[in-house]
mmCIF file of C-alpha atoms in Angstrom:
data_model
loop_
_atom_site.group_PDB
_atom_site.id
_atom_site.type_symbol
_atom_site.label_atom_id
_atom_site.label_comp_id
_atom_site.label_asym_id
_atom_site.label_seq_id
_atom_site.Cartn_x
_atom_site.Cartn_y
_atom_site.Cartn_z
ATOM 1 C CA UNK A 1 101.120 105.461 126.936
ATOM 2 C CA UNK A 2 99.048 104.572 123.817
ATOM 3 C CA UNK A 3 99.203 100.925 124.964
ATOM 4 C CA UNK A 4 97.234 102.193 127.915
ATOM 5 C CA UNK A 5 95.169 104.146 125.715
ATOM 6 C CA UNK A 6 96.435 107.693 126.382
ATOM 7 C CA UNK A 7 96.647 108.665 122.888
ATOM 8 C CA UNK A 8 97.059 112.183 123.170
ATOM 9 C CA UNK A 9 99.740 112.000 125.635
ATOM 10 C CA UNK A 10 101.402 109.516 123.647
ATOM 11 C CA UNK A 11 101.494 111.463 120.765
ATOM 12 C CA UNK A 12 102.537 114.889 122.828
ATOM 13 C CA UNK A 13 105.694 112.879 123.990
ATOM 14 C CA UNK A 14 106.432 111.637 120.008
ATOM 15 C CA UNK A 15 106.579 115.507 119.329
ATOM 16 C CA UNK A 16 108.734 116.234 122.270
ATOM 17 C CA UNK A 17 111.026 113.826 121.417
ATOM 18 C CA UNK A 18 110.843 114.934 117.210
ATOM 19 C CA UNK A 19 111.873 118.288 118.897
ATOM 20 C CA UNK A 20 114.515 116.930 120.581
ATOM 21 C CA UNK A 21 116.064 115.329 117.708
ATOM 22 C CA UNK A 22 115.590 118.405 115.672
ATOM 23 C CA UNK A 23 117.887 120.516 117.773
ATOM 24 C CA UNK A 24 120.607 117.703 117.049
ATOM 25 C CA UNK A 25 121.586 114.212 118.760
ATOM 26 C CA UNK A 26 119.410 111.175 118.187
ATOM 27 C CA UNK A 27 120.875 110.066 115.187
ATOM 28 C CA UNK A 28 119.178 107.475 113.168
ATOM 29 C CA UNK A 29 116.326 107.910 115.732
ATOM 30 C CA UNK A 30 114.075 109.825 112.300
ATOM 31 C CA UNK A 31 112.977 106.167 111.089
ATOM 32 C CA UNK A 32 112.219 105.285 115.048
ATOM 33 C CA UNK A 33 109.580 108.511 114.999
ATOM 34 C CA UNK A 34 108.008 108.023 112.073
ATOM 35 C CA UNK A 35 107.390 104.317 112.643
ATOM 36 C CA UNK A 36 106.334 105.163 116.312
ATOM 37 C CA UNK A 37 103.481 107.801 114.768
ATOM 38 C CA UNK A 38 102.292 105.239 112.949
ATOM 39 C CA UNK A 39 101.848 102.732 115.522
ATOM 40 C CA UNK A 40 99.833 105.259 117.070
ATOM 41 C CA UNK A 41 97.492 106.302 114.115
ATOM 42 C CA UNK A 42 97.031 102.638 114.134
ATOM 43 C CA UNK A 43 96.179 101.908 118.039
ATOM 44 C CA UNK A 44 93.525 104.832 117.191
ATOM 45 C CA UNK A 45 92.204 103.097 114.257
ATOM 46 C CA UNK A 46 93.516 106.061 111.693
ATOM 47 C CA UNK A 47 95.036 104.058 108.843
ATOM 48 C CA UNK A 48 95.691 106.830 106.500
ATOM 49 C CA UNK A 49 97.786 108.988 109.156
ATOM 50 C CA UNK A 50 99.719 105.291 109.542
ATOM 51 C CA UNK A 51 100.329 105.523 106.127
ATOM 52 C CA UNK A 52 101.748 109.073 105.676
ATOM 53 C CA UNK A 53 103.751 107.638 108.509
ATOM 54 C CA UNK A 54 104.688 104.754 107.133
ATOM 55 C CA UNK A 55 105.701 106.282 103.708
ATOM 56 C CA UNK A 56 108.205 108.168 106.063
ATOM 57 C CA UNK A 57 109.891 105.316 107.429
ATOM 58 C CA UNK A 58 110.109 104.012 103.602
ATOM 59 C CA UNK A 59 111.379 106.997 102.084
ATOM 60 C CA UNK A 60 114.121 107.593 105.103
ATOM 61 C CA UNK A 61 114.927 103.806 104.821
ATOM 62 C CA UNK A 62 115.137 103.985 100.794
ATOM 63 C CA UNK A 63 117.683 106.478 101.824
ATOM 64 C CA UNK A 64 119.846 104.577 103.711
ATOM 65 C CA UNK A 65 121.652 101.470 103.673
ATOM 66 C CA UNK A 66 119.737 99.114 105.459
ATOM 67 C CA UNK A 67 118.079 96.238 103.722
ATOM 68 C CA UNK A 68 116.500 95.074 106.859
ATOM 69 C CA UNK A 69 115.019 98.370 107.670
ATOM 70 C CA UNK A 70 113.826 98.884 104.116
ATOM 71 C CA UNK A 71 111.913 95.547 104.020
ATOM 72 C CA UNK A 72 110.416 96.389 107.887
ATOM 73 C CA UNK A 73 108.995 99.834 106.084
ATOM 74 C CA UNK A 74 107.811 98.447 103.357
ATOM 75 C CA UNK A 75 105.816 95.865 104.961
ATOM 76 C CA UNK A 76 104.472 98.389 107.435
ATOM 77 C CA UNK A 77 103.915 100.307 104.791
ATOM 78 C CA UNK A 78 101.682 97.381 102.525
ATOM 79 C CA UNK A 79 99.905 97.025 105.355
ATOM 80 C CA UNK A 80 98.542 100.383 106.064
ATOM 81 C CA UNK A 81 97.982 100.831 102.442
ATOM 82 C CA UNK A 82 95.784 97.435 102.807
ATOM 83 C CA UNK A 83 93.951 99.253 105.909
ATOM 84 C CA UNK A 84 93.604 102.493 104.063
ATOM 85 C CA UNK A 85 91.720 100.617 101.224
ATOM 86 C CA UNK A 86 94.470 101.271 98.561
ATOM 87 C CA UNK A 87 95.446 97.487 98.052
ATOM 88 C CA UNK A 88 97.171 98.046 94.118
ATOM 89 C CA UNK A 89 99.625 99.773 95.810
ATOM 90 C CA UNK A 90 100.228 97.650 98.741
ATOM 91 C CA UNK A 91 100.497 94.928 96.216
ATOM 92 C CA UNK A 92 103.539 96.175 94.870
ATOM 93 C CA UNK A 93 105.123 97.020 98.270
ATOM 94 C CA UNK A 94 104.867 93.365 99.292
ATOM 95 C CA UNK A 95 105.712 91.429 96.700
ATOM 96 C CA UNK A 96 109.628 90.675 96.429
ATOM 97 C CA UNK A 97 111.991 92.976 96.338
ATOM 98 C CA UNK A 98 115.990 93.130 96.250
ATOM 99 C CA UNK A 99 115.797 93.422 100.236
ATOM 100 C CA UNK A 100 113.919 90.092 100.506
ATOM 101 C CA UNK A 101 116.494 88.082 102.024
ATOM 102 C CA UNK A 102 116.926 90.406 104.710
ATOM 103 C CA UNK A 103 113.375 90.804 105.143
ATOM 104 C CA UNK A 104 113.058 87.047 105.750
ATOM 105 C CA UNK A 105 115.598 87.285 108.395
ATOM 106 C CA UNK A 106 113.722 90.199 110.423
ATOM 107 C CA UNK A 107 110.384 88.421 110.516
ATOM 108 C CA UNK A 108 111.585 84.985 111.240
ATOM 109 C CA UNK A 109 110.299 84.055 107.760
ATOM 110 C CA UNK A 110 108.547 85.363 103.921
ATOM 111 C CA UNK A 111 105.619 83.956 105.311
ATOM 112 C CA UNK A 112 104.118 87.416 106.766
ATOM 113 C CA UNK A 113 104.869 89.212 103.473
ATOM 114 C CA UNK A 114 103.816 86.654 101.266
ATOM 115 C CA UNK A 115 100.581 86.789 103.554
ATOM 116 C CA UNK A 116 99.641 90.103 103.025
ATOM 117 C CA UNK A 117 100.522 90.525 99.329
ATOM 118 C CA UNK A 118 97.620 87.384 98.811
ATOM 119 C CA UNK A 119 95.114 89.779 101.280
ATOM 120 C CA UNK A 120 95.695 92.772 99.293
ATOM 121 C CA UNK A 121 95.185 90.808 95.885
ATOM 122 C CA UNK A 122 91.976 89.707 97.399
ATOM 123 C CA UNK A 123 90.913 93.099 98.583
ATOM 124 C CA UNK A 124 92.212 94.120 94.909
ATOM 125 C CA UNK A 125 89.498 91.446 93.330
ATOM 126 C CA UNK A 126 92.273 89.508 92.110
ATOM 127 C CA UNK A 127 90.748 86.537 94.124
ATOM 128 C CA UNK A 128 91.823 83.024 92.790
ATOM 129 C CA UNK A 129 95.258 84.749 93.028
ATOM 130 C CA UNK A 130 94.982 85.202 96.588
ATOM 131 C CA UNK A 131 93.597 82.063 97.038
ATOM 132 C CA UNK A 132 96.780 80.696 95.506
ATOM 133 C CA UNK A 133 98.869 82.488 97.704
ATOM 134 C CA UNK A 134 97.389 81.365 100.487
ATOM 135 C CA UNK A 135 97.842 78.160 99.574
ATOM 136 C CA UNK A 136 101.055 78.790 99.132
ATOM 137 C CA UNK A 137 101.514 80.278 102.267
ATOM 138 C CA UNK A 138 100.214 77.515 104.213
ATOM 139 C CA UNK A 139 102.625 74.830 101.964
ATOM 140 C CA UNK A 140 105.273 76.653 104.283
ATOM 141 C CA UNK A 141 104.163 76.596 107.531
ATOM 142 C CA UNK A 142 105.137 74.105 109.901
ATOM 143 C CA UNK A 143 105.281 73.463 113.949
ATOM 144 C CA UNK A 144 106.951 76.753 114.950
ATOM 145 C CA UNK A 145 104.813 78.858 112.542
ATOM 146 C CA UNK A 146 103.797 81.621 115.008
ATOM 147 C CA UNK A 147 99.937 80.935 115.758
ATOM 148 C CA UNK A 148 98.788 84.201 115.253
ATOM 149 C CA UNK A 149 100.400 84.440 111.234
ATOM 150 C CA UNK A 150 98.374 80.850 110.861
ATOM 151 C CA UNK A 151 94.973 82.160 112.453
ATOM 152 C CA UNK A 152 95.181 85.348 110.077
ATOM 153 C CA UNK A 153 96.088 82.706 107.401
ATOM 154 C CA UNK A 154 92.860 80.325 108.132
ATOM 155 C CA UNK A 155 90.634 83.931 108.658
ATOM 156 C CA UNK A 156 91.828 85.517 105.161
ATOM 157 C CA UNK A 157 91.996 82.407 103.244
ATOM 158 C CA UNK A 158 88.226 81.427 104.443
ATOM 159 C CA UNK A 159 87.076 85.022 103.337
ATOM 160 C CA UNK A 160 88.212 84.714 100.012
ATOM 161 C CA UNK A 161 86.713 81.224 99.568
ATOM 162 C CA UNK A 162 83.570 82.716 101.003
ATOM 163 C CA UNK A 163 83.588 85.043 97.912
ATOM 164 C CA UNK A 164 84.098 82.549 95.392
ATOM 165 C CA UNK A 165 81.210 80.444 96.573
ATOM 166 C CA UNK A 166 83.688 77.274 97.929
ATOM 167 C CA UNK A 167 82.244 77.385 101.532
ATOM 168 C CA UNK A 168 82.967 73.991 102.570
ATOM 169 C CA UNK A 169 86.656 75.311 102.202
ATOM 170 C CA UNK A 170 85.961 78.350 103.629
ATOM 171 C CA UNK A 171 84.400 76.671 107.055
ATOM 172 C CA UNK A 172 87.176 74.315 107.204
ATOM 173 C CA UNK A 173 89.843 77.327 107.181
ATOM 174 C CA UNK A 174 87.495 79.183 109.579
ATOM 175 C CA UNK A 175 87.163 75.411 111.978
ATOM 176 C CA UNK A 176 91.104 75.288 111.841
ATOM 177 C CA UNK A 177 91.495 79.249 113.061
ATOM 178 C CA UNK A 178 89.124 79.068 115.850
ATOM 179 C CA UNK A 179 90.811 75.795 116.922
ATOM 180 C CA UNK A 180 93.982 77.560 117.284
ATOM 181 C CA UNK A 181 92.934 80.486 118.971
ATOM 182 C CA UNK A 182 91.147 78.662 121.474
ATOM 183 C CA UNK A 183 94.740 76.852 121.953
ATOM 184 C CA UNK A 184 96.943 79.696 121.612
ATOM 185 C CA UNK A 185 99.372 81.415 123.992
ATOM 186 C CA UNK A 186 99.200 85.014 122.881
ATOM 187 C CA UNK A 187 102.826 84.740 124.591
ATOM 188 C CA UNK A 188 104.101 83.102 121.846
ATOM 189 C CA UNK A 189 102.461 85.531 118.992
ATOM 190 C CA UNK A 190 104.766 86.989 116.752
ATOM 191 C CA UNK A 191 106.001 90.459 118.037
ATOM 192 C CA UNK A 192 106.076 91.689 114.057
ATOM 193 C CA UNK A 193 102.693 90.977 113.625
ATOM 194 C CA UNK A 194 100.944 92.607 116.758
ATOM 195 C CA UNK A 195 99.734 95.594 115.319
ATOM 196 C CA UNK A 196 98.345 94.385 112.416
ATOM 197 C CA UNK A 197 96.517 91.351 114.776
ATOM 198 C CA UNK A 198 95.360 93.763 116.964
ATOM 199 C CA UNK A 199 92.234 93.177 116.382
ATOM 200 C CA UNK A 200 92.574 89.577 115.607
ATOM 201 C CA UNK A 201 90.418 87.817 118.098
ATOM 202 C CA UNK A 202 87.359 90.000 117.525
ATOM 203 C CA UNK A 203 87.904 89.925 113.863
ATOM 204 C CA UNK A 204 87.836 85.956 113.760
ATOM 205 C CA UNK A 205 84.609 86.040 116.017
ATOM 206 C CA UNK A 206 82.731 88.843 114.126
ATOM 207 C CA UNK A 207 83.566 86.352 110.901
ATOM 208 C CA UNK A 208 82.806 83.244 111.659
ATOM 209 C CA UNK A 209 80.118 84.055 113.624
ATOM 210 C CA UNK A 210 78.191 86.275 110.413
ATOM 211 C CA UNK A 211 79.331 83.046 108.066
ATOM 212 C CA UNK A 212 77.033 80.182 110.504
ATOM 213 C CA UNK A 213 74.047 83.473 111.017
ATOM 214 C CA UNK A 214 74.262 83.830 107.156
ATOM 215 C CA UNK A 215 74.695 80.299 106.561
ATOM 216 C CA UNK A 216 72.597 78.243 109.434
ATOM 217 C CA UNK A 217 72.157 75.054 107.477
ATOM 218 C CA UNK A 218 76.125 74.186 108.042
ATOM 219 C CA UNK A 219 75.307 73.716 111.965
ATOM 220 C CA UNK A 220 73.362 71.185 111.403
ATOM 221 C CA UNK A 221 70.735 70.553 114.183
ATOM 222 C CA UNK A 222 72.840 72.662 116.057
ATOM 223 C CA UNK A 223 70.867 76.077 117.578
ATOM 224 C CA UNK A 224 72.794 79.285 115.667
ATOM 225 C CA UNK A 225 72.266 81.755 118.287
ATOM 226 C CA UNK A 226 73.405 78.621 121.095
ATOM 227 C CA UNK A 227 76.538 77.903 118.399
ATOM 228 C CA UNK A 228 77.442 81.308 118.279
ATOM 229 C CA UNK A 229 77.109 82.905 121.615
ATOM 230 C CA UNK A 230 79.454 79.779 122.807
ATOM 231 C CA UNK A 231 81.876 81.186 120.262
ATOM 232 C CA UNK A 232 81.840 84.699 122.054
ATOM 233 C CA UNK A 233 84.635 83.848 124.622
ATOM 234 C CA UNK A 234 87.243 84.250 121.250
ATOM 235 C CA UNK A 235 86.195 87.908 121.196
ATOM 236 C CA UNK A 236 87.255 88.298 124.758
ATOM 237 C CA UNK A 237 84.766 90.845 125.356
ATOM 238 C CA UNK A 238 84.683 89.920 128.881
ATOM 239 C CA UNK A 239 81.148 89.069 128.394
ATOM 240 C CA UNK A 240 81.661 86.239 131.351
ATOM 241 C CA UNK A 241 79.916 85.557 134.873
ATOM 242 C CA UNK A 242 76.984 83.790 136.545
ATOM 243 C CA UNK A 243 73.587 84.587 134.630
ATOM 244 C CA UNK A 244 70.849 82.055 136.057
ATOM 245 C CA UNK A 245 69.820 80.156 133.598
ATOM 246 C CA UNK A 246 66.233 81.700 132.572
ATOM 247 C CA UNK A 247 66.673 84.864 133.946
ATOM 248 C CA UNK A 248 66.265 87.271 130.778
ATOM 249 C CA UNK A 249 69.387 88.555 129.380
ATOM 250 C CA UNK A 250 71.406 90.264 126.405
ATOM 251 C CA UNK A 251 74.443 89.930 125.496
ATOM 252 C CA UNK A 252 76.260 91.963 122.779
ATOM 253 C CA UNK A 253 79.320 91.610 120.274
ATOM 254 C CA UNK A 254 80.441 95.044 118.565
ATOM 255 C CA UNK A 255 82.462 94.450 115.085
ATOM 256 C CA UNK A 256 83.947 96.917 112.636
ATOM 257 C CA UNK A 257 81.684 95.459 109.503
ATOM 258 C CA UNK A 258 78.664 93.281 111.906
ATOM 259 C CA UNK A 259 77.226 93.360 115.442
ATOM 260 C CA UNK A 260 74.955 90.763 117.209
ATOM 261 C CA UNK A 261 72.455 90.782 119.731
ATOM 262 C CA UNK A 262 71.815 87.444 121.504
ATOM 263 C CA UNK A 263 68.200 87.918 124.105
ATOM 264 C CA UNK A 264 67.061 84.980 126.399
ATOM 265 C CA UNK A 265 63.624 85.670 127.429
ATOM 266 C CA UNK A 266 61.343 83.226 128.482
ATOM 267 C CA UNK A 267 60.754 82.062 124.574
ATOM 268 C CA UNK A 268 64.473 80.968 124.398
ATOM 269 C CA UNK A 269 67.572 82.415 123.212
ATOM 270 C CA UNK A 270 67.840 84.290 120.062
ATOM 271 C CA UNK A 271 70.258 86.312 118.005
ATOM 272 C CA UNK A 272 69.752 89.446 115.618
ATOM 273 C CA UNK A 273 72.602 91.221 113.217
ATOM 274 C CA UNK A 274 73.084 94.740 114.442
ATOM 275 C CA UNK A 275 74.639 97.402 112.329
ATOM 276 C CA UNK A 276 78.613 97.758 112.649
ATOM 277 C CA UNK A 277 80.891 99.781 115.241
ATOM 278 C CA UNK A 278 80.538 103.435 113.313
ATOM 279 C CA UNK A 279 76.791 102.962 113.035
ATOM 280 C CA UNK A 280 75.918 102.108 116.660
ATOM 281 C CA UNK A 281 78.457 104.913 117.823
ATOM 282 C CA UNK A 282 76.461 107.481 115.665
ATOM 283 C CA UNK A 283 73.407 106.413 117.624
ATOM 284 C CA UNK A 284 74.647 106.217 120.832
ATOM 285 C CA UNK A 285 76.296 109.641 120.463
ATOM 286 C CA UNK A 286 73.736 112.096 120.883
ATOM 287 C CA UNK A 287 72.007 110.171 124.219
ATOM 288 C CA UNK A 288 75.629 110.461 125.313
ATOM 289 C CA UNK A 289 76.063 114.190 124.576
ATOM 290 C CA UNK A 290 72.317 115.187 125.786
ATOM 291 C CA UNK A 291 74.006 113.621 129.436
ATOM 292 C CA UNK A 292 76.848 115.579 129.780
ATOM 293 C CA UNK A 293 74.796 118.714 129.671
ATOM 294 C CA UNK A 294 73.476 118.889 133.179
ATOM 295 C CA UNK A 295 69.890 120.448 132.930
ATOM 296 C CA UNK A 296 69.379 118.901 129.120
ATOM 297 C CA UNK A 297 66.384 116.612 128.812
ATOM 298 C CA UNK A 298 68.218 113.698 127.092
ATOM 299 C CA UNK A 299 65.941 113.402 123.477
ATOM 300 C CA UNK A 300 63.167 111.019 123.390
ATOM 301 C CA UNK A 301 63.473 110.411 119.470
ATOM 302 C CA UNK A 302 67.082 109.501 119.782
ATOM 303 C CA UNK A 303 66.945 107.366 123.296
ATOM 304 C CA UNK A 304 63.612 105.512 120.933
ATOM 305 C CA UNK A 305 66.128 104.594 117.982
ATOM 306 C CA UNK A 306 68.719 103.536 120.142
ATOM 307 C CA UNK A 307 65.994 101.561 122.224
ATOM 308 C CA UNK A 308 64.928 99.783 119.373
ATOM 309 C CA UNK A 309 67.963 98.313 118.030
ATOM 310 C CA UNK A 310 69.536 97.450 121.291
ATOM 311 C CA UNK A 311 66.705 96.261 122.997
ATOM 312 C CA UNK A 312 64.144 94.649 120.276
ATOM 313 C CA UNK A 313 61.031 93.063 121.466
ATOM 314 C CA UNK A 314 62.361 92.610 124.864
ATOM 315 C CA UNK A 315 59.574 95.046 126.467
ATOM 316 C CA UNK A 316 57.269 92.054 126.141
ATOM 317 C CA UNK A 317 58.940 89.509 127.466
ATOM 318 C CA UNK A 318 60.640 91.492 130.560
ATOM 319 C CA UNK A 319 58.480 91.713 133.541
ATOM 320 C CA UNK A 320 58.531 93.635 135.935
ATOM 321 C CA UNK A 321 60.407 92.910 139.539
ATOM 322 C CA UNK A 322 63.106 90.619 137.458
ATOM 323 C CA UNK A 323 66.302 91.369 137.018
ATOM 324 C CA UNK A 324 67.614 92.081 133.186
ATOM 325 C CA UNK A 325 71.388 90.762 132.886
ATOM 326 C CA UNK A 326 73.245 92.934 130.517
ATOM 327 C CA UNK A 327 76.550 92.084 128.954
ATOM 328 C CA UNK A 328 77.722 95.242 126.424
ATOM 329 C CA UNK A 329 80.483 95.592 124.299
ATOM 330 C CA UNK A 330 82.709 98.531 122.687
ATOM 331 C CA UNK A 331 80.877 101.408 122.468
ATOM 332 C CA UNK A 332 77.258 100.116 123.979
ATOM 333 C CA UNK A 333 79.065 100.779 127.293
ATOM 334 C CA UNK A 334 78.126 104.516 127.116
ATOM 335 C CA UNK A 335 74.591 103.287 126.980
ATOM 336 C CA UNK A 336 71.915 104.730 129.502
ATOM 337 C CA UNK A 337 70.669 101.457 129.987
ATOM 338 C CA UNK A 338 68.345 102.562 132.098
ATOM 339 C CA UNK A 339 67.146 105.250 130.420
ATOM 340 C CA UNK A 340 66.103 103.228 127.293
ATOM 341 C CA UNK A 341 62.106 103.363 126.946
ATOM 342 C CA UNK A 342 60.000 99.864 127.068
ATOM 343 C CA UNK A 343 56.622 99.526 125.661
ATOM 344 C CA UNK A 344 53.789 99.378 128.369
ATOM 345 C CA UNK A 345 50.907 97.303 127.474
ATOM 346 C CA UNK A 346 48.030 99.621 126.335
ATOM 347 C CA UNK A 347 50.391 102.057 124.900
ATOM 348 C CA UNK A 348 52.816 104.469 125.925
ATOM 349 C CA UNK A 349 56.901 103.873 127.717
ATOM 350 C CA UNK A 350 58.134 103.489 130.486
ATOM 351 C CA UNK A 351 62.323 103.542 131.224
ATOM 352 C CA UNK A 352 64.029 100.448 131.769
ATOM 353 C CA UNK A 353 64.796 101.413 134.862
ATOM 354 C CA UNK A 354 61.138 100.539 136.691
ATOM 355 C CA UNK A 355 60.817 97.496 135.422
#
């Protein structure tokens, strides 16, 4: 259920089956609950209800006799703690403990704790020491290194260099992550790690694609909005199809941190930094509510704002009787697209829609 997104049913059937345990049978299943509750909080992007869960799982494990299951809760743990912005602690949940040799065995390797204990030192400030453990990290991976664990590897390591000013390091890592996704069979990722890549594809796009916009000079001759918007298949924001080549069209790319806004008018193709994923949900949310109201004129001063960072200058360069190819992402599906107003020469709007 919450892989399909059904969040709420999901987590009706978690307290069904928490019930069911409570009246007796399902022995050992306590551990299996609280970790399952905390998949969910993460699937729904709620990082401090996957760490109350988490610090279930690690308490009921401490309890117990199981080194493997103790070193699976406290990673889980780190992790949330890194997600919840409370790195100090996940530091100390990640580096080695007693239960380390078991740990290694349940994640194939040390590499994926090691991993995170150099993110949360980052995220910590402690940055030259999580540039050493990345280094050290990547001393130990070889050939059957999942792909996913060494794309996280290149994407951390190349935002802490970033920091630190060493940015022909930093593109290199970011160079050697893209070429792996872009040759990766998500088949072969590593089960262990799938919650916490989740987001992995969009993450790598929405950072490499901010470092070349913030840093143009390292394409070269190359075009940055050409460069980057032929990145935007690694985001797999199904952003694909036939668009003629000058017909006018957007595209879009919504991150957590950054968003972008590529526009082909008849001037060329362009790209613009758009706030990030909470931002562009607060302004989309009142057009959205103002619809569901039958009878409620939808607000002019709120479809304006939205209008103006989704749209730009378009309104002079779209004329009318062509079509407008549009190509959202994330929340900029709930859009009104054609709704949005578009400046009318000699003043005034006029909706998308009659152009």
């Amino acid at each position: 259920l919450a892989q399909q997104g059904e969040y709420r049913r999901a987590a009706a059937a978690l307290d069904e089956a928490a019930a069911a345990v409570a009246r007796g049978g399902g022995e050992g299943m306590e551990w299996l609950l609280a970790r399952a509750r905390g998949e969910l909080a993460l699937r729904r992007d709620d990082p401090e209800g996957a760490r109350r869960a988490f610090a279930v799982c690690h308490d009921l494990a401490q309890a117990g006799s199981e080194p493997a299951k103790v070193a699976e809760s406290r990673f889980l743990l780190g992790t949330a703690l890194i997600e919840a912005g409370r790195p100090d602690e996940a530091i100390r949940l990640l580096d080695p403990g007693p239960e380390d040799t078991a740990f290694g065995g349940r994640f194939r390797t040390r590499l994926s704790r090691r991993l995170y204990a150099a993110v949360a030192r980052v995220e910590a400030g402690e940055i030259r020491a999580g540039i050493a453990g990345f280094e050290a990290v990547a001393a130990e991976c070889g050939p059957y290194t999942p792909p996913d664990l060494r794309i996280r590897l290149g994407l951390e390591a190349g935002r802490a260099l970033v920091r630190v000013g060493e940015l022909d390091r930093a593109e290199a890592e970011y160079g050697e992550a893209v070429r792996l996704m872009q040759e990766a069979d998500g088949r072969v990722f590593a089960a262990d790690l799938r919650l916490v890549n989740r987001r992995l594809r969009r993450e790598l796009f929405e950072t490499v694609a901010g470092f070349f916009l913030d840093h143009p000079r390292r394409l070269g001759r190359a075009d940055p909005a050409a460069s980057t918007l032929a990145l935007l298949e690694l985001a797999d924001t199904g952003a694909g199809g036939d668009v003629p080549d000058l017909a006018p069209a957007l595209w879009f790319f919504v991150g957590k941190e950054r968003s972008f806004r590529w526009s082909r008018t008849a001037d060329g193709l362009s790209v613009t930094g758009l706030p990030g994923e909470a931002d562009l949900a607060r302004l989309v949310a009142p057009v959205v509510a103002d619809m569901q109201h039958p009878g409620r004129t939808v607000g002019e001063s709120a479809l304006n704002r939205l209008a103006d960072v989704l749209l730009g200058p378009l309104g002079d360069h779209w004329s009318a009787g062509r079509t407008l190819h549009l190509a959202p992402d994330g929340v900029l599906h709930a859009v009104p697209w054609a709704l949005l107003p578009l400046p009318v020469p000699g003043g005034g709007f006029e909706p998308a829609l009659t152009r």
